Each structure stands twice: as C-alpha cells, then as structure tokens.
N, CA and C of each residue as an Amber inpcrd file, in Angstrom:
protein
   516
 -53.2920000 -27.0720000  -1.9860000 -52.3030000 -27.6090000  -2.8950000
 -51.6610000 -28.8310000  -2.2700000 -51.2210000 -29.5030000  -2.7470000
 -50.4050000 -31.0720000  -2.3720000 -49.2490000 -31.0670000  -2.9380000
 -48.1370000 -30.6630000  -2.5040000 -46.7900000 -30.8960000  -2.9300000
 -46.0610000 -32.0520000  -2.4300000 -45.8710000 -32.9390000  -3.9500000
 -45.4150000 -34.2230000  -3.8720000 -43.5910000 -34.2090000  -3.5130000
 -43.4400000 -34.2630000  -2.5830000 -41.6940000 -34.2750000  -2.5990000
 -41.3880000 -35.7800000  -2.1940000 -40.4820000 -36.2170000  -3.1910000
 -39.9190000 -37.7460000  -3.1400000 -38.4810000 -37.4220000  -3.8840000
 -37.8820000 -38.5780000  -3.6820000 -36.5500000 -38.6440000  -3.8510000
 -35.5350000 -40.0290000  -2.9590000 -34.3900000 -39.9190000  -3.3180000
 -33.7440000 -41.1630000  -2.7090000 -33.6590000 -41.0390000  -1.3290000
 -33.2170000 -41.6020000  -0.3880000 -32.6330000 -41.2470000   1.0550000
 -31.6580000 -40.6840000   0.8050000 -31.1330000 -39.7060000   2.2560000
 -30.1260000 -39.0680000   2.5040000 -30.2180000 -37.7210000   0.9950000
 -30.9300000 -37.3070000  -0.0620000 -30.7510000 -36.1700000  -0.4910000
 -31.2810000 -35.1580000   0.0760000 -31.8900000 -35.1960000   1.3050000
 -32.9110000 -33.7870000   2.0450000 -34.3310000 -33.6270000   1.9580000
 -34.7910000 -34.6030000   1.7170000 -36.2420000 -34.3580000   1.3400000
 -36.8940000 -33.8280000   3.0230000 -36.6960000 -35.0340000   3.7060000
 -37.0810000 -34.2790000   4.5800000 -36.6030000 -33.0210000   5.5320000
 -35.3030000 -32.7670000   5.5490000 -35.2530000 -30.9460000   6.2420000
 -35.6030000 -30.3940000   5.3010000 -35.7950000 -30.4770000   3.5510000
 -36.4910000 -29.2860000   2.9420000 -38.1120000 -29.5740000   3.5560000
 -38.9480000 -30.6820000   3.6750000 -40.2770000 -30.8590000   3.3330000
 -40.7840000 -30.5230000   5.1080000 -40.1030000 -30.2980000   6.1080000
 -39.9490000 -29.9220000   7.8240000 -39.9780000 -28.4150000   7.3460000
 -39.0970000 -27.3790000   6.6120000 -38.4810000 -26.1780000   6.3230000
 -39.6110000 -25.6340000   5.8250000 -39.9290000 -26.3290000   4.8410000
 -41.2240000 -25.6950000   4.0720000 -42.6710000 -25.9260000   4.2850000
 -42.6700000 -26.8140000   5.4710000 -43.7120000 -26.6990000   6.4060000
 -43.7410000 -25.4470000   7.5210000 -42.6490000 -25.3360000   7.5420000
 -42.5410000 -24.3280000   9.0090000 -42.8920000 -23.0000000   8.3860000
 -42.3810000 -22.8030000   6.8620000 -42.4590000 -21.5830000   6.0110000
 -43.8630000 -21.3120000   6.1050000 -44.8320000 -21.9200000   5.9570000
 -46.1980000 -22.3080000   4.9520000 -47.0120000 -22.5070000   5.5960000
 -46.9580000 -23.2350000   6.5830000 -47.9780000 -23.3870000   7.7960000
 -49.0050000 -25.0670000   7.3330000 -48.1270000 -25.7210000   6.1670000
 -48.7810000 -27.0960000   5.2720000 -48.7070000 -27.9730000   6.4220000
 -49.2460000 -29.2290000   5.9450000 -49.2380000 -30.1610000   7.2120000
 -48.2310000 -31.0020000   6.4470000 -47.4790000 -31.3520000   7.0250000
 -46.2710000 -32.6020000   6.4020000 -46.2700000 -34.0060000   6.4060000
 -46.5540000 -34.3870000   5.8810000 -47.2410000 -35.7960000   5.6990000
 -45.8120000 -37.0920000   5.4130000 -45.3210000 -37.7250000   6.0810000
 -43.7400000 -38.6920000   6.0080000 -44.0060000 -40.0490000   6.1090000
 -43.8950000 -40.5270000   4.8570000 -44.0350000 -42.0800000   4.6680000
 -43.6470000 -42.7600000   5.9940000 -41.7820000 -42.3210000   6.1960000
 -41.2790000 -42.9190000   6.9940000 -42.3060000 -43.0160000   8.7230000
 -42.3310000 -42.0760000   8.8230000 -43.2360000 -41.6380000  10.3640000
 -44.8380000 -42.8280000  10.1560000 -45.1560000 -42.9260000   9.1240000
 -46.6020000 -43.5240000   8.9750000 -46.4390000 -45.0680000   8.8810000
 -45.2690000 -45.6260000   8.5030000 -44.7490000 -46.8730000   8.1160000
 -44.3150000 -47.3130000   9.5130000 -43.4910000 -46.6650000  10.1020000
 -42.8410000 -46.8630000  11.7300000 -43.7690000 -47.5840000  12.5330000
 -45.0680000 -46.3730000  12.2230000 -45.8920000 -46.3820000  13.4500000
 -47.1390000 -47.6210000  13.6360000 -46.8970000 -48.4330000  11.9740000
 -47.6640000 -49.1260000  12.0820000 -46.7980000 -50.2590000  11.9390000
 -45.7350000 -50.7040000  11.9720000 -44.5730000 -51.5270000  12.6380000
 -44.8060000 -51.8690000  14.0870000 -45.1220000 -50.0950000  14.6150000
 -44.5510000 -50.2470000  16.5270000 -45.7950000 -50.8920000  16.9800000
 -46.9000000 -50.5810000  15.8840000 -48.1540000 -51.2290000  16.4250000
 -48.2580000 -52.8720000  16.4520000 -47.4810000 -53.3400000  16.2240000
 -47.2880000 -54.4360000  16.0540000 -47.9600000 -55.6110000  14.6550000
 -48.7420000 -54.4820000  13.6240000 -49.6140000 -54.8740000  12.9040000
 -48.6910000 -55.5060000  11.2530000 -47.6470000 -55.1430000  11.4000000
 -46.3800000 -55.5710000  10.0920000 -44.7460000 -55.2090000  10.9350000
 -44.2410000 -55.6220000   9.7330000 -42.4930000 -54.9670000   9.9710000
 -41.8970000 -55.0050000   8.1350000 -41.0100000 -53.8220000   8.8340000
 -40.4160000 -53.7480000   7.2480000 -40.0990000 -54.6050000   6.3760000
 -40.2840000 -54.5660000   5.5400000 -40.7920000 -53.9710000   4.6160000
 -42.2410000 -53.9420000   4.0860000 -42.9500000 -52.7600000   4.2150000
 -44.6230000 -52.6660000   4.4500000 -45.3140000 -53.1770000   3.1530000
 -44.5800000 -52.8710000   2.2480000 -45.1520000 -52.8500000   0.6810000
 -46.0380000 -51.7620000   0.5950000 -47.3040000 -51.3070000   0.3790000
 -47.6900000 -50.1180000   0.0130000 -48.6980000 -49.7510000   0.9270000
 -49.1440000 -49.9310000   2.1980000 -49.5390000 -49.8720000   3.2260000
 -49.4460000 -48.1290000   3.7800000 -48.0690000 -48.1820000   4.0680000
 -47.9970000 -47.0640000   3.9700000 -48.3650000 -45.3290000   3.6510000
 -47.5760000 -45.8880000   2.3930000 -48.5210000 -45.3620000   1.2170000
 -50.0420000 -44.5670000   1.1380000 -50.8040000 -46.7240000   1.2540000
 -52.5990000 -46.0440000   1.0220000 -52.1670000 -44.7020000   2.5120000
 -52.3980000 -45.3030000   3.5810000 -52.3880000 -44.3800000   5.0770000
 -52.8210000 -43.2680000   4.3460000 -51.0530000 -43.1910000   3.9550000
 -50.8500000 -41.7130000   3.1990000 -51.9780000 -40.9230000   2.5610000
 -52.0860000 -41.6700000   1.2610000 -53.0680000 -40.9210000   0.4730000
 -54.4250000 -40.7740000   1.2400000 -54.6310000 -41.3820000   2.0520000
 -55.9010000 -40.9170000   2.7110000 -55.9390000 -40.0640000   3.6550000
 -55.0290000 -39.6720000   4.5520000 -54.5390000 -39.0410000   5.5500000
 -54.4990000 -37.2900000   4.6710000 -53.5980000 -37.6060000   3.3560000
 -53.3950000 -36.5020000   2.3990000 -54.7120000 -36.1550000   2.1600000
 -55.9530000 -36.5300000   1.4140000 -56.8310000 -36.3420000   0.8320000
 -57.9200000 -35.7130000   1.7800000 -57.7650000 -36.0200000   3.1380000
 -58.5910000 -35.7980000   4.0080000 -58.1230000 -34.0860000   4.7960000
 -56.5310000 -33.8880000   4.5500000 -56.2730000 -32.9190000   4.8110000
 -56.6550000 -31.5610000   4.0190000 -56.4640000 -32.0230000   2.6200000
 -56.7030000 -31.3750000   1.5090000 -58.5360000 -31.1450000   1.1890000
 -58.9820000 -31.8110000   1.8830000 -60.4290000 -31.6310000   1.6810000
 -60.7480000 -30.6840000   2.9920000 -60.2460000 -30.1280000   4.2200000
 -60.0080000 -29.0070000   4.6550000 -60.0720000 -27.9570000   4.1830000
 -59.0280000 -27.5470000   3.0610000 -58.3440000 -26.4020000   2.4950000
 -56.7600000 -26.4100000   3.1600000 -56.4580000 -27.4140000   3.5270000
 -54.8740000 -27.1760000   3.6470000 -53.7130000 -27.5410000   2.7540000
 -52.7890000 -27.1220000   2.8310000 -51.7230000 -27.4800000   1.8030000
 -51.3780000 -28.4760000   2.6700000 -51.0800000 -29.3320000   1.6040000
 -50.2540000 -30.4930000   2.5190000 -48.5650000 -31.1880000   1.7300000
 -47.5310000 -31.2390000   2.5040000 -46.8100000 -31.5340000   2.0750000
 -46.2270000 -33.1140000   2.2590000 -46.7360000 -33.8960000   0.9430000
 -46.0800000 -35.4140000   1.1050000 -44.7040000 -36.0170000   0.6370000
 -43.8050000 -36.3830000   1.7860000 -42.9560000 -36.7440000   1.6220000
 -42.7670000 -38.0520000   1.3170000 -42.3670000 -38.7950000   1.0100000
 -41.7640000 -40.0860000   0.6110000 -40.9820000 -40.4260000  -0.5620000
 -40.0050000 -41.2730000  -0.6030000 -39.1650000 -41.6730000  -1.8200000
 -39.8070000 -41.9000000  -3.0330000 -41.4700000 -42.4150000  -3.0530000
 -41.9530000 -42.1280000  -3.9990000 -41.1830000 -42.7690000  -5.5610000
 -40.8210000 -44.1840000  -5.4400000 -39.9450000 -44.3920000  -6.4450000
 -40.4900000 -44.9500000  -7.5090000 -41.9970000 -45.1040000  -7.7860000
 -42.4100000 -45.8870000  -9.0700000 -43.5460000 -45.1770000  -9.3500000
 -43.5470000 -44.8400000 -10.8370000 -44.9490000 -44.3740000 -11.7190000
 -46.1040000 -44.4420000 -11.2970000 -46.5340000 -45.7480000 -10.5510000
 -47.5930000 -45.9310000 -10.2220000 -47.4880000 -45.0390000  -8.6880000
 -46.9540000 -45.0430000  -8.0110000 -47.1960000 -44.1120000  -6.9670000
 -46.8060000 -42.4600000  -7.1850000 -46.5100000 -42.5540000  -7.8780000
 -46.7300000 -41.3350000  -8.2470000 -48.0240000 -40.5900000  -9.2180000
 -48.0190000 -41.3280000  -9.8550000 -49.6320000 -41.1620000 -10.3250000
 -50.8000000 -41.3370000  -9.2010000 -50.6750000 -42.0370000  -8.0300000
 -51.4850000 -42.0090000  -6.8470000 -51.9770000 -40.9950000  -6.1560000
 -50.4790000 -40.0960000  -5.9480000 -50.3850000 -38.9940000  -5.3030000
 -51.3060000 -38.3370000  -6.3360000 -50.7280000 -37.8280000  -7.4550000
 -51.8130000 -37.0150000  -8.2390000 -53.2640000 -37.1250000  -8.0530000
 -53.5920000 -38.1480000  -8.1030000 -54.9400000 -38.9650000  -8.0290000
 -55.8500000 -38.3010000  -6.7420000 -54.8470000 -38.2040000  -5.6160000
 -55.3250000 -37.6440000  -4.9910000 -55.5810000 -36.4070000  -4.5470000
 -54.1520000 -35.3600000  -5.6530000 -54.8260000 -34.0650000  -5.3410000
 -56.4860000 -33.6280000  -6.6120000 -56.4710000 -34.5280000  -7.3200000
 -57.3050000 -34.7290000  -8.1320000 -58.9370000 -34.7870000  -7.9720000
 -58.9790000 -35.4890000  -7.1720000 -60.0640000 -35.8700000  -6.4690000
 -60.6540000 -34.9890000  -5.0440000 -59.2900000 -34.5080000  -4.7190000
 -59.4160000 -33.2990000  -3.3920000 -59.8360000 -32.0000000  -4.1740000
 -59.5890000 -32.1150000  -5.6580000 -60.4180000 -30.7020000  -6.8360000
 -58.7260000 -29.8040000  -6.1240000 -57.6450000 -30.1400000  -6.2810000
 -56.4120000 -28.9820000  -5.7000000 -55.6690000 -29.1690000  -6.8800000
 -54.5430000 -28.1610000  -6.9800000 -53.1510000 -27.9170000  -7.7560000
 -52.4900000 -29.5050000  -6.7990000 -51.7430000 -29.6740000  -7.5740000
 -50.4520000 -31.0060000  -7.3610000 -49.2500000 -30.4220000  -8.1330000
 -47.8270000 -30.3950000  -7.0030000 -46.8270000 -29.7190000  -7.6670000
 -45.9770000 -30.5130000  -7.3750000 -45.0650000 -31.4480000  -8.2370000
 -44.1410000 -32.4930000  -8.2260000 -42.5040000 -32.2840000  -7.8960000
 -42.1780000 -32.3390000  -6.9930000 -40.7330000 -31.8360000  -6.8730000
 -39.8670000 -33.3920000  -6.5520000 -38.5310000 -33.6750000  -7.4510000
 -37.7190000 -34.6110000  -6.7120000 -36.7470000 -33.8110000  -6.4270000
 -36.3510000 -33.9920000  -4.4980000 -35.3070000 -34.2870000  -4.5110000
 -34.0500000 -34.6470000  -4.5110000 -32.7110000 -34.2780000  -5.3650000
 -31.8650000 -35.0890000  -5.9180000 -30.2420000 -34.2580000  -5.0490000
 -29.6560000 -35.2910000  -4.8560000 -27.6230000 -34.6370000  -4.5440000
 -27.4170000 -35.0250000  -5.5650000 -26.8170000 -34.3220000  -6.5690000
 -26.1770000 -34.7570000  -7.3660000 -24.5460000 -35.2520000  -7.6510000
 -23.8670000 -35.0180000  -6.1630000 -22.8480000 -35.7100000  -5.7110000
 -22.9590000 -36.4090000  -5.4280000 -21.9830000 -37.9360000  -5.9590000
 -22.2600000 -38.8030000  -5.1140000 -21.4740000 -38.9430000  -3.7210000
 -20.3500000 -38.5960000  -3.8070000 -19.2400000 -38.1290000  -2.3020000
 -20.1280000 -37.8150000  -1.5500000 -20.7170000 -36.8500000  -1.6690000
 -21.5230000 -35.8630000  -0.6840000 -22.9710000 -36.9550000  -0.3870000
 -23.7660000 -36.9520000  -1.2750000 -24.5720000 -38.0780000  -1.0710000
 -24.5500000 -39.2420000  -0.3420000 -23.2350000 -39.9360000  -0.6940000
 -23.0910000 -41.3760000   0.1830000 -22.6370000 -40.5960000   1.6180000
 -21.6050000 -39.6990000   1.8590000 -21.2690000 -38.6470000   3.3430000
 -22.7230000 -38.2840000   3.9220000 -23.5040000 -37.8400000   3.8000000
 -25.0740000 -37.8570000   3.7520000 -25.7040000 -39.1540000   4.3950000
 -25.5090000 -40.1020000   3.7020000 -26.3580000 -41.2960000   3.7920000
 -25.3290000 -42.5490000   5.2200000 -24.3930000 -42.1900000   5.1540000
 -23.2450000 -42.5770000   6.6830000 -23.7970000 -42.0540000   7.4050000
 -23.8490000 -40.2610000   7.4540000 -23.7590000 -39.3700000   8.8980000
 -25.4470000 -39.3690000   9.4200000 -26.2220000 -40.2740000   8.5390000
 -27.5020000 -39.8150000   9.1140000 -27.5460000 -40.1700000  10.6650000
 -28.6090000 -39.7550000  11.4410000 -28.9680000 -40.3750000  12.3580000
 -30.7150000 -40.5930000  12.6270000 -30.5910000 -41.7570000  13.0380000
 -32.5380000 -41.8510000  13.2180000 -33.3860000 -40.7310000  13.6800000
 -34.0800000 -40.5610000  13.3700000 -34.7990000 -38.9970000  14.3150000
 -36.3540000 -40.1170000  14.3100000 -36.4920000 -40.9860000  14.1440000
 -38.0300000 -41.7920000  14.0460000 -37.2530000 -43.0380000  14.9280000
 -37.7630000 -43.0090000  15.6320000 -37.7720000 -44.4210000  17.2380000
 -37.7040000 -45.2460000  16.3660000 -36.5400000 -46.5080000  16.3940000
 -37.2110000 -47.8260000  15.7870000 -36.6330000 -48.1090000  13.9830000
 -36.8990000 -46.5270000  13.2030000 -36.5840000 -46.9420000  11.4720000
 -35.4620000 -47.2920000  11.0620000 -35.0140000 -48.6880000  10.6300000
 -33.4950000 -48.8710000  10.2820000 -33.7720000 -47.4790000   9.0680000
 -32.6060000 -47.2330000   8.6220000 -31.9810000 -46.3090000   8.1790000
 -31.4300000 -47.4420000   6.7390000 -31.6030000 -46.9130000   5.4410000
 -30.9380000 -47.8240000   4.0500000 -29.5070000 -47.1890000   4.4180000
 -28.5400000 -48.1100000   4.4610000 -27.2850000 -48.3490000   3.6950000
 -26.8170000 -48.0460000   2.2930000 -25.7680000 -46.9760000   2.4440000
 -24.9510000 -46.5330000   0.9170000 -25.5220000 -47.5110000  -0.2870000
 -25.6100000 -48.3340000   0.0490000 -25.3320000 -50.3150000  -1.1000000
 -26.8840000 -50.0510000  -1.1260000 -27.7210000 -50.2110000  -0.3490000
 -29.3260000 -49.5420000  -0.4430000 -30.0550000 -48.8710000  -1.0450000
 -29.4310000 -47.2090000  -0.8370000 -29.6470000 -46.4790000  -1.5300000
 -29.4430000 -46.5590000  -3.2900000 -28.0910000 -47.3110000  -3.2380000
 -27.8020000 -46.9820000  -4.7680000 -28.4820000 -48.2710000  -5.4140000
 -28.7720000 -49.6440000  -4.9100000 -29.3750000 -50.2870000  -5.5710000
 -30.9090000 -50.1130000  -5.5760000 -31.3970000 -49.4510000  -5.0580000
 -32.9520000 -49.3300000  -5.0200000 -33.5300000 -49.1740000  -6.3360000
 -34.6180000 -49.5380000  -6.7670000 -35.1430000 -49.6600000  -8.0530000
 -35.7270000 -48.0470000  -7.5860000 -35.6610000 -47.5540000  -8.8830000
 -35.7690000 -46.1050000  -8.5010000 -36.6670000 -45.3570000  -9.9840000
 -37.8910000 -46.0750000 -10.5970000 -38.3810000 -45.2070000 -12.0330000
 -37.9760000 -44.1640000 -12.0440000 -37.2580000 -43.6400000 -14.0110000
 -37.4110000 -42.6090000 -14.0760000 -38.6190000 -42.0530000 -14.3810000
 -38.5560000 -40.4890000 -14.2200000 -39.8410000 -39.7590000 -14.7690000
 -40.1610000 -39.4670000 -16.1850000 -41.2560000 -39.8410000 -16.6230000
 -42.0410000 -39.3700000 -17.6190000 -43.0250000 -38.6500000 -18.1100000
 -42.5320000 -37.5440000 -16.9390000 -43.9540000 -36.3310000 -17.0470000
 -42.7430000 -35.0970000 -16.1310000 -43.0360000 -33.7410000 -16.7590000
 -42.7420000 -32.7600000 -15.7280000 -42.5590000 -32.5140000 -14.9540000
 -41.8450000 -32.3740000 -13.8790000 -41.8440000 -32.1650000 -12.5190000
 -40.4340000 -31.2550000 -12.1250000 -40.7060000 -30.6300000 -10.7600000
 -39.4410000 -29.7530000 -10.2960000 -38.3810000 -30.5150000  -9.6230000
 -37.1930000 -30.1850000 -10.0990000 -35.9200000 -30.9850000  -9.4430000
 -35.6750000 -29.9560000  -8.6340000 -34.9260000 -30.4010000  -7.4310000
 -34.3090000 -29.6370000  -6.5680000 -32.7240000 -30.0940000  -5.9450000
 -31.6660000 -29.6080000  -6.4030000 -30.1420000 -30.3780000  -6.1500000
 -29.8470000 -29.6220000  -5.0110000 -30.0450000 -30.6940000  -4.1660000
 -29.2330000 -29.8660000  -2.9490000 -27.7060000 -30.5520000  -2.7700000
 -26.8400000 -30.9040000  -3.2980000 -25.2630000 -31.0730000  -3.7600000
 -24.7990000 -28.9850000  -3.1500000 -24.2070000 -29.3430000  -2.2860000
 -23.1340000 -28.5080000  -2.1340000 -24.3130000 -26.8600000  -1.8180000
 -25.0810000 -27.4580000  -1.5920000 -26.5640000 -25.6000000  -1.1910000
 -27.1690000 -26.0740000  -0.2990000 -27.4030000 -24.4590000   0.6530000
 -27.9250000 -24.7820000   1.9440000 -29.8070000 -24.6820000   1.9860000
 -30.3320000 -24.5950000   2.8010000 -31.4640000 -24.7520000   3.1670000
 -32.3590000 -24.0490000   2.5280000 -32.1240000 -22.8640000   2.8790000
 -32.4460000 -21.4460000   2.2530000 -32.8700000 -21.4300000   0.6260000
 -31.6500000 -21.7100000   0.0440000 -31.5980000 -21.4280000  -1.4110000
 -32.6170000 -22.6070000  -2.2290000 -32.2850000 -23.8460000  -1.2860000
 -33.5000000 -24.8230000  -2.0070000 -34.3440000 -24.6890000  -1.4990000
 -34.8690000 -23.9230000  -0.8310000 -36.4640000 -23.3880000  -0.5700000
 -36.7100000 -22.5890000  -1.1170000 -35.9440000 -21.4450000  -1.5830000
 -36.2100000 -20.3570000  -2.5740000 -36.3290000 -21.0080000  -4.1960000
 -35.8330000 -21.7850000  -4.0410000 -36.4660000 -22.5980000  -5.6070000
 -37.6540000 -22.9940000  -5.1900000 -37.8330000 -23.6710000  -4.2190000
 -39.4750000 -24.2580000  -4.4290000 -40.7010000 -23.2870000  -4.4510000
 -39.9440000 -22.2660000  -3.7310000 -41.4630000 -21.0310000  -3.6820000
 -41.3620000 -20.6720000  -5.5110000 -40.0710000 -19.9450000  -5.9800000
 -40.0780000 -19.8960000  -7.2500000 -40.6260000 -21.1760000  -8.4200000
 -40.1470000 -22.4670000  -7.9640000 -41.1410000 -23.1450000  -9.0230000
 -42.7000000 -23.1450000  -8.6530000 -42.8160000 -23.3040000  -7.7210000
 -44.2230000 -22.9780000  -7.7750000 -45.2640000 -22.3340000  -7.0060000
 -44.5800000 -20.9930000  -7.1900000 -44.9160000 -20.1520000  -6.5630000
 -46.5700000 -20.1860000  -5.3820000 -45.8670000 -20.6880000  -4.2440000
 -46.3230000 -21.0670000  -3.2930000 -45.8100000 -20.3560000  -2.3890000
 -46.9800000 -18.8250000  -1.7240000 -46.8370000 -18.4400000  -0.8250000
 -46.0760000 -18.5120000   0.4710000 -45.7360000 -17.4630000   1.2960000
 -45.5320000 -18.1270000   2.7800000 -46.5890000 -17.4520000   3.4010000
 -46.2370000 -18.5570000   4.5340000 -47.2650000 -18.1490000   5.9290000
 -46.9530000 -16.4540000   5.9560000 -47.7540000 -15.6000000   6.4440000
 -47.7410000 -14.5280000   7.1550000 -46.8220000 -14.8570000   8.4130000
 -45.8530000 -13.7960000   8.8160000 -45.8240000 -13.6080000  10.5330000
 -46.9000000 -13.1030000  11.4480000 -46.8130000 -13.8250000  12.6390000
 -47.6290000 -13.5320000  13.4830000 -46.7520000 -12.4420000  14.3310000
C-alpha cells in the first residue's frame, strides 16, 4: 500500500508519518530529507522545483514493487502531484490511501510553525508568512483528513488505522 500523507508545514505530518512507520514496519519516504540531500550534494539549492519529488516517486515505486508499504510524506500541494503519487501506486498494481494533514487552529498552528526546530542538517524551515501564503490546491477527489488541533499522537493514528484500515506490525 502507499499512503500519501501531505499537508502544510508545522501540522504533524511528519511525527504522525515517523509514528506510523514505527507502528507498521512501512518505509517512510520525506520530501524534505530527499530535497536536503541533494542540496548538500551540491547538485541544486532551494528551491528544487520538482526534483525532489521525481526521487520520490521512484524511490516509492521501487519500494512498493518489493511488497512494502510505504509511507510518502510531503506537502504535496498541487493536483498534479498528487495525481503522481497515485500514478505510482498504480503502476506498483497497490491500494493508494490519501490522507491530509491539517491544524485546524490557527494559534496553535502558527505556535507550531515558531517552536519548530530543524531535525534535517542544513533545511531552512518556512516562516508563519510562508506557510500561510503558500499556494496550496484544494482537493477534488476523496481523501482522509486528519486534525491534529488540540489531539495527541495516539488518537491521530487511531484514525488512520480506522480510515484505512491498515494493520500493525506484529510485536516481536
């Protein structure tokens, strides 16, 4: 399966899409981490344009042609990349399960998007003014929202197994 998780900065995508890797045993796949690394290589600098991205979908497609779940993170903000992602669980012959997600505070959201700190060597980090001006498509097809506004870790992972009902790992 390929679970698409995108959304703005600072709403959690990534401690849910880290959380529900650790649950699941998926491989986690992070724009940000794939974009960095081909910055540090000295081969571009931000802003990549969709570079990234391809990495991504090939990195994804190649995992998924394994048999692994893979979980792709990125902001994911326009139709056309999002139809990409599909494309590629498509072609890997897998389920594709669409989750954004969203704070629906903005207090809490912009508090969020201040207190971050880098955890990737090197990635400036978007600014409050960033975040909210980013061109951001809405959706025009189905997909699972997930509000993490004011809920902890736990509970928005228990939505994602419930929307789409996606196993956990066994304990060892």
């Amino acid at each position: 399966m390929l679970i698409i998780m995108c959304g703005l900065p600072a709403t959690g995508k990534t401690t849910l899409a880290r959380a529900l890797a650790r649950q699941t045993g998926a491989v986690h796949l992070r724009i940000d981490t794939i974009e960095q690394a081909i910055v540090r290589s000295g081969l571009g600098q931000h802003p990549l344009g969709p570079v990234g991205y391809i990495v991504g979908y090939a990195l994804a497609e190649e995992h998924l042609r394994q048999g692994l779940t893979v979980i792709a993170e990125s902001v994911n903000p326009l139709a056309l990349t999002r139809d990409a992602w599909r494309d590629v669980a498509v072609r890997a012959g897998v389920a594709a399960a669409e989750i954004e997600v969203v704070c629906s505070d903005p207090a809490e959201h912009k508090r969020r998007a201040s207190q971050r700190t880098v955890d990737i060597p090197g990635l400036p980090l978007p600014t409050w003014a960033d975040i909210t001006d980013r061109a951001y498509e809405p959706w025009h097809r189905d997909h699972h929202v997930i509000d993490t506004a004011g809920r902890g870790i736990a509970d928005c992972l228990a939505d994602i197994h419930h929307a789409i009902a996606l196993p956990r790992r066994p304990r060892a």
